Amino acid sequence: MFDVSNQTINPKEDEFNKKDRPLPAKRITLQNALILRWALVPICWVLSILYSGQVLYASVLICILTVLHNELRASRHWVGKNSLASIITTVFDAGAILVIGTCFDIPPTR
């Protein structure tokens, strides 16, 4: 979800730097990428709730942080870019650990 959002913010940059990505390679239109970007939000939330409420909270937080980073342009300044990237990575990793715990029936600790 974050990657799709990030790639729709400035497609011209990817045309220069990363020509193999779907938008510059013309494998998807910007309009369809934006539809996919926002369709992934409820899809991720539904999949997250199948694991646990905690995984859903992590998914919701990633959505909020993604909007701050990309759509609200906090990434334009190095402080916003680096701090949000590290927080998003931490929340993503926490969600992954919660999913792994659910898959192996490891009860979450408090």
PDB file of N, CA and C in Angstrom, residues 3-103:
ATOM      1  N   ASP A   3       3.979   1.554  -1.010  1.00  0.00           N
ATOM      2  CA  ASP A   3       4.715   1.673  -2.269  1.00  0.00           C
ATOM      3  C   ASP A   3       3.836   2.201  -3.396  1.00  0.00           C
ATOM      4  N   VAL A   4       2.609   1.710  -3.471  1.00  0.00           N
ATOM      5  CA  VAL A   4       1.701   2.191  -4.521  1.00  0.00           C
ATOM      6  C   VAL A   4       1.425   3.678  -4.309  1.00  0.00           C
ATOM      7  N   SER A   5       1.172   4.062  -3.068  1.00  0.00           N
ATOM      8  CA  SER A   5       0.940   5.467  -2.758  1.00  0.00           C
ATOM      9  C   SER A   5       2.154   6.311  -3.138  1.00  0.00           C
ATOM     10  N   ASN A   6       3.325   5.850  -2.749  1.00  0.00           N
ATOM     11  CA  ASN A   6       4.553   6.590  -3.009  1.00  0.00           C
ATOM     12  C   ASN A   6       4.791   6.781  -4.503  1.00  0.00           C
ATOM     13  N   GLN A   7       4.499   5.763  -5.288  1.00  0.00           N
ATOM     14  CA  GLN A   7       4.749   5.843  -6.725  1.00  0.00           C
ATOM     15  C   GLN A   7       3.743   6.732  -7.451  1.00  0.00           C
ATOM     16  N   THR A   8       2.574   6.961  -6.860  1.00  0.00           N
ATOM     17  CA  THR A   8       1.586   7.827  -7.512  1.00  0.00           C
ATOM     18  C   THR A   8       1.807   9.306  -7.204  1.00  0.00           C
ATOM     19  N   ILE A   9       2.628   9.600  -6.229  1.00  0.00           N
ATOM     20  CA  ILE A   9       2.844  10.997  -5.829  1.00  0.00           C
ATOM     21  C   ILE A   9       3.605  11.772  -6.899  1.00  0.00           C
ATOM     22  N   ASN A  10       4.682  11.185  -7.424  1.00  0.00           N
ATOM     23  CA  ASN A  10       5.499  11.874  -8.420  1.00  0.00           C
ATOM     24  C   ASN A  10       5.943  10.888  -9.497  1.00  0.00           C
ATOM     25  N   PRO A  11       5.033  10.539 -10.410  1.00  0.00           N
ATOM     26  CA  PRO A  11       5.377   9.553 -11.442  1.00  0.00           C
ATOM     27  C   PRO A  11       6.521   9.997 -12.354  1.00  0.00           C
ATOM     28  N   LYS A  12       6.688  11.296 -12.539  1.00  0.00           N
ATOM     29  CA  LYS A  12       7.771  11.808 -13.400  1.00  0.00           C
ATOM     30  C   LYS A  12       9.143  11.432 -12.845  1.00  0.00           C
ATOM     31  N   GLU A  13       9.269  11.429 -11.518  1.00  0.00           N
ATOM     32  CA  GLU A  13      10.535  11.061 -10.882  1.00  0.00           C
ATOM     33  C   GLU A  13      10.901   9.611 -11.225  1.00  0.00           C
ATOM     34  N   ASP A  14       9.915   8.734 -11.186  1.00  0.00           N
ATOM     35  CA  ASP A  14      10.161   7.335 -11.508  1.00  0.00           C
ATOM     36  C   ASP A  14      10.506   7.136 -12.978  1.00  0.00           C
ATOM     37  N   GLU A  15       9.968   7.972 -13.860  1.00  0.00           N
ATOM     38  CA  GLU A  15      10.315   7.874 -15.277  1.00  0.00           C
ATOM     39  C   GLU A  15      11.802   8.086 -15.492  1.00  0.00           C
ATOM     40  N   PHE A  16      12.398   8.918 -14.651  1.00  0.00           N
ATOM     41  CA  PHE A  16      13.822   9.221 -14.768  1.00  0.00           C
ATOM     42  C   PHE A  16      14.677   8.207 -14.005  1.00  0.00           C
ATOM     43  N   ASN A  17      14.252   7.862 -12.788  1.00  0.00           N
ATOM     44  CA  ASN A  17      15.073   7.046 -11.892  1.00  0.00           C
ATOM     45  C   ASN A  17      14.805   5.549 -11.948  1.00  0.00           C
ATOM     46  N   LYS A  18      13.546   5.171 -12.111  1.00  0.00           N
ATOM     47  CA  LYS A  18      13.174   3.759 -11.998  1.00  0.00           C
ATOM     48  C   LYS A  18      12.200   3.388 -13.112  1.00  0.00           C
ATOM     49  N   LYS A  19      12.735   3.251 -14.290  1.00  0.00           N
ATOM     50  CA  LYS A  19      11.906   3.042 -15.483  1.00  0.00           C
ATOM     51  C   LYS A  19      11.204   1.689 -15.506  1.00  0.00           C
ATOM     52  N   ASP A  20      11.631   0.754 -14.669  1.00  0.00           N
ATOM     53  CA  ASP A  20      11.021  -0.571 -14.672  1.00  0.00           C
ATOM     54  C   ASP A  20       9.775  -0.659 -13.792  1.00  0.00           C
ATOM     55  N   ARG A  21       9.488   0.379 -13.029  1.00  0.00           N
ATOM     56  CA  ARG A  21       8.280   0.376 -12.195  1.00  0.00           C
ATOM     57  C   ARG A  21       7.035   0.424 -13.076  1.00  0.00           C
ATOM     58  N   PRO A  22       5.896  -0.036 -12.545  1.00  0.00           N
ATOM     59  CA  PRO A  22       4.683  -0.155 -13.366  1.00  0.00           C
ATOM     60  C   PRO A  22       4.225   1.131 -14.055  1.00  0.00           C
ATOM     61  N   LEU A  23       4.263   2.266 -13.369  1.00  0.00           N
ATOM     62  CA  LEU A  23       3.789   3.505 -14.005  1.00  0.00           C
ATOM     63  C   LEU A  23       4.675   3.945 -15.167  1.00  0.00           C
ATOM     64  N   PRO A  24       5.981   4.118 -14.974  1.00  0.00           N
ATOM     65  CA  PRO A  24       6.794   4.550 -16.116  1.00  0.00           C
ATOM     66  C   PRO A  24       6.878   3.501 -17.225  1.00  0.00           C
ATOM     67  N   ALA A  25       6.727   2.221 -16.867  1.00  0.00           N
ATOM     68  CA  ALA A  25       6.757   1.154 -17.879  1.00  0.00           C
ATOM     69  C   ALA A  25       5.412   1.013 -18.589  1.00  0.00           C
ATOM     70  N   LYS A  26       4.446   1.845 -18.194  1.00  0.00           N
ATOM     71  CA  LYS A  26       3.107   1.871 -18.807  1.00  0.00           C
ATOM     72  C   LYS A  26       2.345   0.546 -18.627  1.00  0.00           C
ATOM     73  N   ARG A  27       2.633  -0.156 -17.515  1.00  0.00           N
ATOM     74  CA  ARG A  27       1.880  -1.375 -17.216  1.00  0.00           C
ATOM     75  C   ARG A  27       0.592  -1.058 -16.462  1.00  0.00           C
ATOM     76  N   ILE A  28       0.485   0.166 -15.958  1.00  0.00           N
ATOM     77  CA  ILE A  28      -0.722   0.637 -15.287  1.00  0.00           C
ATOM     78  C   ILE A  28      -0.794   2.144 -15.482  1.00  0.00           C
ATOM     79  N   THR A  29      -1.996   2.667 -15.601  1.00  0.00           N
ATOM     80  CA  THR A  29      -2.163   4.119 -15.734  1.00  0.00           C
ATOM     81  C   THR A  29      -2.149   4.748 -14.347  1.00  0.00           C
ATOM     82  N   LEU A  30      -1.905   6.044 -14.311  1.00  0.00           N
ATOM     83  CA  LEU A  30      -1.923   6.754 -13.037  1.00  0.00           C
ATOM     84  C   LEU A  30      -3.301   6.653 -12.396  1.00  0.00           C
ATOM     85  N   GLN A  31      -4.350   6.785 -13.179  1.00  0.00           N
ATOM     86  CA  GLN A  31      -5.705   6.696 -12.640  1.00  0.00           C
ATOM     87  C   GLN A  31      -5.948   5.322 -12.017  1.00  0.00           C
ATOM     88  N   ASN A  32      -5.554   4.259 -12.698  1.00  0.00           N
ATOM     89  CA  ASN A  32      -5.744   2.918 -12.151  1.00  0.00           C
ATOM     90  C   ASN A  32      -4.850   2.667 -10.936  1.00  0.00           C
ATOM     91  N   ALA A  33      -3.654   3.253 -10.927  1.00  0.00           N
ATOM     92  CA  ALA A  33      -2.773   3.128  -9.766  1.00  0.00           C
ATOM     93  C   ALA A  33      -3.393   3.816  -8.549  1.00  0.00           C
ATOM     94  N   LEU A  34      -4.032   4.966  -8.765  1.00  0.00           N
ATOM     95  CA  LEU A  34      -4.705   5.661  -7.664  1.00  0.00           C
ATOM     96  C   LEU A  34      -5.905   4.863  -7.158  1.00  0.00           C
ATOM     97  N   ILE A  35      -6.641   4.247  -8.076  1.00  0.00           N
ATOM     98  CA  ILE A  35      -7.759   3.388  -7.663  1.00  0.00           C
ATOM     99  C   ILE A  35      -7.215   2.222  -6.838  1.00  0.00           C
ATOM    100  N   LEU A  36      -6.139   1.598  -7.305  1.00  0.00           N
ATOM    101  CA  LEU A  36      -5.519   0.495  -6.567  1.00  0.00           C
ATOM    102  C   LEU A  36      -5.027   0.963  -5.212  1.00  0.00           C
ATOM    103  N   ARG A  37      -4.401   2.141  -5.171  1.00  0.00           N
ATOM    104  CA  ARG A  37      -3.861   2.685  -3.915  1.00  0.00           C
ATOM    105  C   ARG A  37      -4.954   2.758  -2.850  1.00  0.00           C
ATOM    106  N   TRP A  38      -6.117   3.311  -3.209  1.00  0.00           N
ATOM    107  CA  TRP A  38      -7.187   3.477  -2.223  1.00  0.00           C
ATOM    108  C   TRP A  38      -7.994   2.202  -2.010  1.00  0.00           C
ATOM    109  N   ALA A  39      -8.018   1.316  -3.002  1.00  0.00           N
ATOM    110  CA  ALA A  39      -8.693   0.015  -2.818  1.00  0.00           C
ATOM    111  C   ALA A  39      -7.905  -0.869  -1.861  1.00  0.00           C
ATOM    112  N   LEU A  40      -6.591  -0.683  -1.810  1.00  0.00           N
ATOM    113  CA  LEU A  40      -5.772  -1.492  -0.918  1.00  0.00           C
ATOM    114  C   LEU A  40      -6.036  -1.197   0.562  1.00  0.00           C
ATOM    115  N   VAL A  41      -6.533  -0.018   0.873  1.00  0.00           N
ATOM    116  CA  VAL A  41      -6.795   0.329   2.279  1.00  0.00           C
ATOM    117  C   VAL A  41      -7.822  -0.625   2.893  1.00  0.00           C
ATOM    118  N   PRO A  42      -9.044  -0.708   2.369  1.00  0.00           N
ATOM    119  CA  PRO A  42      -9.993  -1.640   2.994  1.00  0.00           C
ATOM    120  C   PRO A  42      -9.580  -3.107   2.843  1.00  0.00           C
ATOM    121  N   ILE A  43      -8.894  -3.432   1.742  1.00  0.00           N
ATOM    122  CA  ILE A  43      -8.422  -4.813   1.567  1.00  0.00           C
ATOM    123  C   ILE A  43      -7.441  -5.171   2.676  1.00  0.00           C
ATOM    124  N   CYS A  44      -6.498  -4.291   2.945  1.00  0.00           N
ATOM    125  CA  CYS A  44      -5.520  -4.540   4.009  1.00  0.00           C
ATOM    126  C   CYS A  44      -6.198  -4.618   5.374  1.00  0.00           C
ATOM    127  N   TRP A  45      -7.191  -3.764   5.604  1.00  0.00           N
ATOM    128  CA  TRP A  45      -7.881  -3.781   6.881  1.00  0.00           C
ATOM    129  C   TRP A  45      -8.664  -5.073   7.083  1.00  0.00           C
ATOM    130  N   VAL A  46      -9.333  -5.539   6.040  1.00  0.00           N
ATOM    131  CA  VAL A  46     -10.086  -6.800   6.149  1.00  0.00           C
ATOM    132  C   VAL A  46      -9.136  -7.961   6.408  1.00  0.00           C
ATOM    133  N   LEU A  47      -8.033  -8.010   5.663  1.00  0.00           N
ATOM    134  CA  LEU A  47      -7.062  -9.079   5.884  1.00  0.00           C
ATOM    135  C   LEU A  47      -6.441  -8.987   7.277  1.00  0.00           C
ATOM    136  N   SER A  48      -6.221  -7.776   7.748  1.00  0.00           N
ATOM    137  CA  SER A  48      -5.621  -7.581   9.070  1.00  0.00           C
ATOM    138  C   SER A  48      -6.533  -8.065  10.187  1.00  0.00           C
ATOM    139  N   ILE A  49      -7.815  -7.746  10.096  1.00  0.00           N
ATOM    140  CA  ILE A  49      -8.752  -8.129  11.157  1.00  0.00           C
ATOM    141  C   ILE A  49      -8.918  -9.642  11.221  1.00  0.00           C
ATOM    142  N   LEU A  50      -8.637 -10.332  10.115  1.00  0.00           N
ATOM    143  CA  LEU A  50      -8.696 -11.789  10.132  1.00  0.00           C
ATOM    144  C   LEU A  50      -7.642 -12.381  11.077  1.00  0.00           C
ATOM    145  N   TYR A  51      -6.569 -11.644  11.309  1.00  0.00           N
ATOM    146  CA  TYR A  51      -5.529 -12.097  12.226  1.00  0.00           C
ATOM    147  C   TYR A  51      -5.825 -11.681  13.655  1.00  0.00           C
ATOM    148  N   SER A  52      -6.023 -10.365  13.867  1.00  0.00           N
ATOM    149  CA  SER A  52      -6.338  -9.886  15.217  1.00  0.00           C
ATOM    150  C   SER A  52      -6.622  -8.390  15.178  1.00  0.00           C
ATOM    151  N   GLY A  53      -7.197  -7.905  16.259  1.00  0.00           N
ATOM    152  CA  GLY A  53      -7.425  -6.475  16.392  1.00  0.00           C
ATOM    153  C   GLY A  53      -6.125  -5.701  16.418  1.00  0.00           C
ATOM    154  N   GLN A  54      -5.096  -6.292  17.025  1.00  0.00           N
ATOM    155  CA  GLN A  54      -3.805  -5.616  17.081  1.00  0.00           C
ATOM    156  C   GLN A  54      -3.199  -5.442  15.691  1.00  0.00           C
ATOM    157  N   VAL A  55      -3.364  -6.453  14.843  1.00  0.00           N
ATOM    158  CA  VAL A  55      -2.858  -6.340  13.466  1.00  0.00           C
ATOM    159  C   VAL A  55      -3.638  -5.254  12.726  1.00  0.00           C
ATOM    160  N   LEU A  56      -4.939  -5.184  12.982  1.00  0.00           N
ATOM    161  CA  LEU A  56      -5.743  -4.115  12.374  1.00  0.00           C
ATOM    162  C   LEU A  56      -5.246  -2.747  12.820  1.00  0.00           C
ATOM    163  N   TYR A  57      -4.939  -2.580  14.105  1.00  0.00           N
ATOM    164  CA  TYR A  57      -4.428  -1.299  14.595  1.00  0.00           C
ATOM    165  C   TYR A  57      -3.124  -0.926  13.885  1.00  0.00           C
ATOM    166  N   ALA A  58      -2.257  -1.897  13.684  1.00  0.00           N
ATOM    167  CA  ALA A  58      -1.005  -1.637  12.974  1.00  0.00           C
ATOM    168  C   ALA A  58      -1.284  -1.205  11.537  1.00  0.00           C
ATOM    169  N   SER A  59      -2.233  -1.864  10.889  1.00  0.00           N
ATOM    170  CA  SER A  59      -2.586  -1.532   9.507  1.00  0.00           C
ATOM    171  C   SER A  59      -3.178  -0.126   9.400  1.00  0.00           C
ATOM    172  N   VAL A  60      -4.059   0.213  10.330  1.00  0.00           N
ATOM    173  CA  VAL A  60      -4.656   1.557  10.337  1.00  0.00           C
ATOM    174  C   VAL A  60      -3.571   2.609  10.553  1.00  0.00           C
ATOM    175  N   LEU A  61      -2.653   2.332  11.478  1.00  0.00           N
ATOM    176  CA  LEU A  61      -1.581   3.287  11.750  1.00  0.00           C
ATOM    177  C   LEU A  61      -0.680   3.461  10.533  1.00  0.00           C
ATOM    178  N   ILE A  62      -0.392   2.383   9.824  1.00  0.00           N
ATOM    179  CA  ILE A  62       0.403   2.494   8.601  1.00  0.00           C
ATOM    180  C   ILE A  62      -0.324   3.356   7.577  1.00  0.00           C
ATOM    181  N   CYS A  63      -1.638   3.200   7.471  1.00  0.00           N
ATOM    182  CA  CYS A  63      -2.417   4.031   6.533  1.00  0.00           C
ATOM    183  C   CYS A  63      -2.303   5.508   6.886  1.00  0.00           C
ATOM    184  N   ILE A  64      -2.456   5.819   8.151  1.00  0.00           N
ATOM    185  CA  ILE A  64      -2.369   7.216   8.607  1.00  0.00           C
ATOM    186  C   ILE A  64      -0.981   7.776   8.332  1.00  0.00           C
ATOM    187  N   LEU A  65       0.046   7.009   8.672  1.00  0.00           N
ATOM    188  CA  LEU A  65       1.419   7.470   8.465  1.00  0.00           C
ATOM    189  C   LEU A  65       1.748   7.605   6.978  1.00  0.00           C
ATOM    190  N   THR A  66       1.179   6.732   6.152  1.00  0.00           N
ATOM    191  CA  THR A  66       1.387   6.822   4.709  1.00  0.00           C
ATOM    192  C   THR A  66       0.795   8.115   4.156  1.00  0.00           C
ATOM    193  N   VAL A  67      -0.397   8.458   4.606  1.00  0.00           N
ATOM    194  CA  VAL A  67      -1.026   9.718   4.168  1.00  0.00           C
ATOM    195  C   VAL A  67      -0.166  10.899   4.609  1.00  0.00           C
ATOM    196  N   LEU A  68       0.329  10.874   5.847  1.00  0.00           N
ATOM    197  CA  LEU A  68       1.211  11.952   6.308  1.00  0.00           C
ATOM    198  C   LEU A  68       2.466  12.040   5.445  1.00  0.00           C
ATOM    199  N   HIS A  69       3.081  10.905   5.183  1.00  0.00           N
ATOM    200  CA  HIS A  69       4.339  10.870   4.439  1.00  0.00           C
ATOM    201  C   HIS A  69       4.158  11.297   2.985  1.00  0.00           C
ATOM    202  N   ASN A  70       3.143  10.733   2.322  1.00  0.00           N
ATOM    203  CA  ASN A  70       3.003  10.946   0.876  1.00  0.00           C
ATOM    204  C   ASN A  70       2.026  12.058   0.520  1.00  0.00           C
ATOM    205  N   GLU A  71       0.756  11.873   0.830  1.00  0.00           N
ATOM    206  CA  GLU A  71      -0.255  12.847   0.397  1.00  0.00           C
ATOM    207  C   GLU A  71      -0.110  14.195   1.087  1.00  0.00           C
ATOM    208  N   LEU A  72       0.236  14.204   2.365  1.00  0.00           N
ATOM    209  CA  LEU A  72       0.407  15.477   3.074  1.00  0.00           C
ATOM    210  C   LEU A  72       1.842  16.001   2.994  1.00  0.00           C
ATOM    211  N   ARG A  73       2.686  15.282   2.273  1.00  0.00           N
ATOM    212  CA  ARG A  73       4.034  15.720   1.896  1.00  0.00           C
ATOM    213  C   ARG A  73       4.995  15.956   3.055  1.00  0.00           C
ATOM    214  N   ALA A  74       4.848  15.211   4.138  1.00  0.00           N
ATOM    215  CA  ALA A  74       5.826  15.324   5.227  1.00  0.00           C
ATOM    216  C   ALA A  74       7.195  14.849   4.766  1.00  0.00           C
ATOM    217  N   SER A  75       7.230  14.082   3.683  1.00  0.00           N
ATOM    218  CA  SER A  75       8.500  13.559   3.170  1.00  0.00           C
ATOM    219  C   SER A  75       9.341  14.624   2.468  1.00  0.00           C
ATOM    220  N   ARG A  76       8.807  15.789   2.282  1.00  0.00           N
ATOM    221  CA  ARG A  76       9.576  16.853   1.607  1.00  0.00           C
ATOM    222  C   ARG A  76      10.737  17.361   2.445  1.00  0.00           C
ATOM    223  N   HIS A  77      10.653  17.198   3.756  1.00  0.00           N
ATOM    224  CA  HIS A  77      11.737  17.615   4.650  1.00  0.00           C
ATOM    225  C   HIS A  77      12.397  16.360   5.199  1.00  0.00           C
ATOM    226  N   TRP A  78      13.706  16.398   5.360  1.00  0.00           N
ATOM    227  CA  TRP A  78      14.430  15.198   5.781  1.00  0.00           C
ATOM    228  C   TRP A  78      13.973  14.692   7.148  1.00  0.00           C
ATOM    229  N   VAL A  79      13.546  15.583   8.035  1.00  0.00           N
ATOM    230  CA  VAL A  79      13.095  15.140   9.357  1.00  0.00           C
ATOM    231  C   VAL A  79      11.805  14.315   9.216  1.00  0.00           C
ATOM    232  N   GLY A  80      10.853  14.833   8.445  1.00  0.00           N
ATOM    233  CA  GLY A  80       9.607  14.102   8.234  1.00  0.00           C
ATOM    234  C   GLY A  80       9.834  12.808   7.487  1.00  0.00           C
ATOM    235  N   LYS A  81      10.664  12.869   6.460  1.00  0.00           N
ATOM    236  CA  LYS A  81      10.928  11.682   5.640  1.00  0.00           C
ATOM    237  C   LYS A  81      11.565  10.577   6.476  1.00  0.00           C
ATOM    238  N   ASN A  82      12.622  10.900   7.203  1.00  0.00           N
ATOM    239  CA  ASN A  82      13.346   9.885   7.971  1.00  0.00           C
ATOM    240  C   ASN A  82      12.570   9.396   9.183  1.00  0.00           C
ATOM    241  N   SER A  83      11.926  10.306   9.894  1.00  0.00           N
ATOM    242  CA  SER A  83      11.196   9.872  11.089  1.00  0.00           C
ATOM    243  C   SER A  83       9.981   9.030  10.716  1.00  0.00           C
ATOM    244  N   LEU A  84       9.230   9.455   9.712  1.00  0.00           N
ATOM    245  CA  LEU A  84       8.061   8.673   9.302  1.00  0.00           C
ATOM    246  C   LEU A  84       8.465   7.336   8.689  1.00  0.00           C
ATOM    247  N   ALA A  85       9.530   7.312   7.921  1.00  0.00           N
ATOM    248  CA  ALA A  85       9.990   6.047   7.333  1.00  0.00           C
ATOM    249  C   ALA A  85      10.372   5.060   8.428  1.00  0.00           C
ATOM    250  N   SER A  86      11.045   5.533   9.462  1.00  0.00           N
ATOM    251  CA  SER A  86      11.436   4.629  10.545  1.00  0.00           C
ATOM    252  C   SER A  86      10.227   4.166  11.362  1.00  0.00           C
ATOM    253  N   ILE A  87       9.269   5.051  11.581  1.00  0.00           N
ATOM    254  CA  ILE A  87       8.069   4.666  12.333  1.00  0.00           C
ATOM    255  C   ILE A  87       7.226   3.686  11.517  1.00  0.00           C
ATOM    256  N   ILE A  88       7.065   3.954  10.225  1.00  0.00           N
ATOM    257  CA  ILE A  88       6.299   3.053   9.359  1.00  0.00           C
ATOM    258  C   ILE A  88       6.949   1.667   9.340  1.00  0.00           C
ATOM    259  N   THR A  89       8.267   1.629   9.229  1.00  0.00           N
ATOM    260  CA  THR A  89       8.973   0.348   9.231  1.00  0.00           C
ATOM    261  C   THR A  89       8.768  -0.391  10.546  1.00  0.00           C
ATOM    262  N   THR A  90       8.830   0.332  11.657  1.00  0.00           N
ATOM    263  CA  THR A  90       8.627  -0.279  12.970  1.00  0.00           C
ATOM    264  C   THR A  90       7.219  -0.840  13.104  1.00  0.00           C
ATOM    265  N   VAL A  91       6.219  -0.076  12.691  1.00  0.00           N
ATOM    266  CA  VAL A  91       4.828  -0.535  12.785  1.00  0.00           C
ATOM    267  C   VAL A  91       4.606  -1.726  11.856  1.00  0.00           C
ATOM    268  N   PHE A  92       5.169  -1.674  10.649  1.00  0.00           N
ATOM    269  CA  PHE A  92       5.054  -2.796   9.712  1.00  0.00           C
ATOM    270  C   PHE A  92       5.657  -4.063  10.322  1.00  0.00           C
ATOM    271  N   ASP A  93       6.851  -3.928  10.910  1.00  0.00           N
ATOM    272  CA  ASP A  93       7.511  -5.080  11.526  1.00  0.00           C
ATOM    273  C   ASP A  93       6.709  -5.614  12.706  1.00  0.00           C
ATOM    274  N   ALA A  94       6.144  -4.718  13.504  1.00  0.00           N
ATOM    275  CA  ALA A  94       5.312  -5.152  14.631  1.00  0.00           C
ATOM    276  C   ALA A  94       4.088  -5.917  14.130  1.00  0.00           C
ATOM    277  N   GLY A  95       3.471  -5.426  13.069  1.00  0.00           N
ATOM    278  CA  GLY A  95       2.329  -6.123  12.484  1.00  0.00           C
ATOM    279  C   GLY A  95       2.725  -7.492  11.961  1.00  0.00           C
ATOM    280  N   ALA A  96       3.887  -7.571  11.322  1.00  0.00           N
ATOM    281  CA  ALA A  96       4.365  -8.862  10.809  1.00  0.00           C
ATOM    282  C   ALA A  96       4.610  -9.847  11.943  1.00  0.00           C
ATOM    283  N   ILE A  97       5.183  -9.363  13.037  1.00  0.00           N
ATOM    284  CA  ILE A  97       5.416 -10.229  14.194  1.00  0.00           C
ATOM    285  C   ILE A  97       4.093 -10.712  14.773  1.00  0.00           C
ATOM    286  N   LEU A  98       3.101  -9.830  14.824  1.00  0.00           N
ATOM    287  CA  LEU A  98       1.780 -10.236  15.317  1.00  0.00           C
ATOM    288  C   LEU A  98       1.149 -11.291  14.406  1.00  0.00           C
ATOM    289  N   VAL A  99       1.318 -11.151  13.102  1.00  0.00           N
ATOM    290  CA  VAL A  99       0.787 -12.142  12.161  1.00  0.00           C
ATOM    291  C   VAL A  99       1.497 -13.480  12.360  1.00  0.00           C
ATOM    292  N   ILE A 100       2.808 -13.450  12.491  1.00  0.00           N
ATOM    293  CA  ILE A 100       3.559 -14.684  12.717  1.00  0.00           C
ATOM    294  C   ILE A 100       3.109 -15.355  14.010  1.00  0.00           C
ATOM    295  N   GLY A 101       2.906 -14.542  15.042  1.00  0.00           N
ATOM    296  CA  GLY A 101       2.426 -15.095  16.314  1.00  0.00           C
ATOM    297  C   GLY A 101       1.066 -15.741  16.169  1.00  0.00           C
ATOM    298  N   THR A 102       0.198 -15.151  15.360  1.00  0.00           N
ATOM    299  CA  THR A 102      -1.125 -15.711  15.124  1.00  0.00           C
ATOM    300  C   THR A 102      -1.023 -17.024  14.347  1.00  0.00           C
ATOM    301  N   CYS A 103      -0.144 -17.075  13.378  1.00  0.00           N
ATOM    302  CA  CYS A 103       0.022 -18.276  12.552  1.00  0.00           C
ATOM    303  C   CYS A 103       0.541 -19.463  13.363  1.00  0.00           C
TER     304      CYS A 103
END
